[in-house]
Amino acid sequence: MLAALTLFLIGAADLARSGRGRVFSVVVTLLVWAVAVVVATTGLGIPLWCSAMCVLTAVLWLATTTAVENVRRPAGVAPVVGLGLV
C-alpha cells in the first residue's frame, strides 16, 4: 500500500509539472498530495508517519528528476536506486 501511495504521489506530481507554469504545478501537486494523504490516513488506515515518509520519498524524487524533455539531471540513476531501496 505504501508503494502504491508513493508511486501515486510521484505520478501526480510529474503530470502536474509537465503542463503549465511552475506556480500552477506546485499548487496542483500540493492539493493532490494533501487529498491523497488524508484519504490514505483516514480511509485506508495508514499511519500518518508512513504517509509522511511516502511524501518525503516523492519530494526527493522530484528534487532529483526533471520533467523537461531531453534534459538529464546530474543525479543519473540515483533516483531509481533510491526508490528501489525505499
Coordinates of C-alpha atoms in Angstrom, one line a residue:
M1 CA 0.0 0.0 0.0
L2 CA 2.9 2.4 0.8
A3 CA 4.5 1.7 -2.6
A4 CA 1.2 2.5 -4.3
L5 CA 0.9 5.8 -2.4
T6 CA 4.5 6.7 -3.2
L7 CA 4.1 6.0 -6.9
F8 CA 0.8 7.8 -7.0
L9 CA 2.4 10.9 -5.4
I10 CA 5.3 10.8 -7.9
G11 CA 3.0 10.3 -10.9
A12 CA 0.6 13.0 -9.9
A13 CA 3.5 15.5 -9.4
D14 CA 5.1 14.5 -12.7
L15 CA 1.8 15.0 -14.6
A16 CA 1.3 18.4 -12.9
R17 CA 4.7 19.7 -13.6
S18 CA 4.8 18.7 -17.2
G19 CA 1.9 21.0 -18.1
R20 CA 1.6 24.7 -17.3
G21 CA 3.7 27.1 -15.3
R22 CA 5.7 26.4 -12.1
V23 CA 3.2 28.0 -9.7
F24 CA 0.3 26.1 -11.2
S25 CA 2.1 22.8 -10.9
V26 CA 3.2 23.4 -7.3
V27 CA -0.4 24.3 -6.3
V28 CA -1.9 21.3 -8.0
T29 CA 0.7 19.0 -6.6
L30 CA 0.2 20.2 -3.1
L31 CA -3.6 19.9 -3.4
V32 CA -3.5 16.4 -4.8
W33 CA -0.9 15.3 -2.3
A34 CA -3.0 16.7 0.6
V35 CA -6.1 14.8 -0.6
A36 CA -4.1 11.6 -1.1
V37 CA -2.5 11.8 2.4
V38 CA -5.9 12.4 4.0
V39 CA -7.5 9.5 2.2
A40 CA -4.6 7.2 3.0
T41 CA -4.6 8.1 6.7
T42 CA -8.4 8.2 7.3
G43 CA -9.8 5.9 4.7
L44 CA -7.1 3.2 4.3
G45 CA -5.8 3.3 7.9
I46 CA -2.1 4.1 7.0
P47 CA -0.4 5.8 9.9
L48 CA 0.4 9.4 9.4
W49 CA 4.2 8.9 9.8
C50 CA 4.1 6.3 7.0
S51 CA 2.3 8.7 4.7
A52 CA 4.9 11.4 5.6
M53 CA 7.6 9.0 4.6
C54 CA 5.9 8.5 1.2
V55 CA 5.7 12.3 0.8
L56 CA 9.4 12.6 1.7
T57 CA 10.3 10.0 -0.9
A58 CA 8.3 11.7 -3.5
V59 CA 9.9 15.1 -2.7
L60 CA 13.3 13.5 -3.0
W61 CA 12.3 12.0 -6.4
L62 CA 11.1 15.4 -7.7
A63 CA 14.3 17.1 -6.5
T64 CA 16.5 14.7 -8.4
T65 CA 14.5 14.4 -11.6
T66 CA 13.1 16.7 -14.3
A67 CA 10.0 16.8 -16.5
V68 CA 11.7 18.7 -19.3
E69 CA 12.2 16.6 -22.4
N70 CA 15.7 15.7 -23.4
V71 CA 17.3 17.0 -20.2
R72 CA 19.0 14.9 -17.7
R73 CA 19.9 15.9 -14.2
P74 CA 23.4 15.1 -12.9
A75 CA 21.9 12.6 -10.5
G76 CA 21.8 9.9 -13.2
V77 CA 20.3 6.7 -11.9
A78 CA 20.4 7.7 -8.3
P79 CA 16.6 8.4 -8.1
V80 CA 15.7 4.9 -9.3
V81 CA 18.2 3.3 -7.0
G82 CA 16.9 5.4 -4.0
L83 CA 13.3 4.5 -4.9
G84 CA 14.2 0.8 -5.1
L85 CA 15.9 1.0 -1.7
V86 CA 12.8 2.6 -0.1

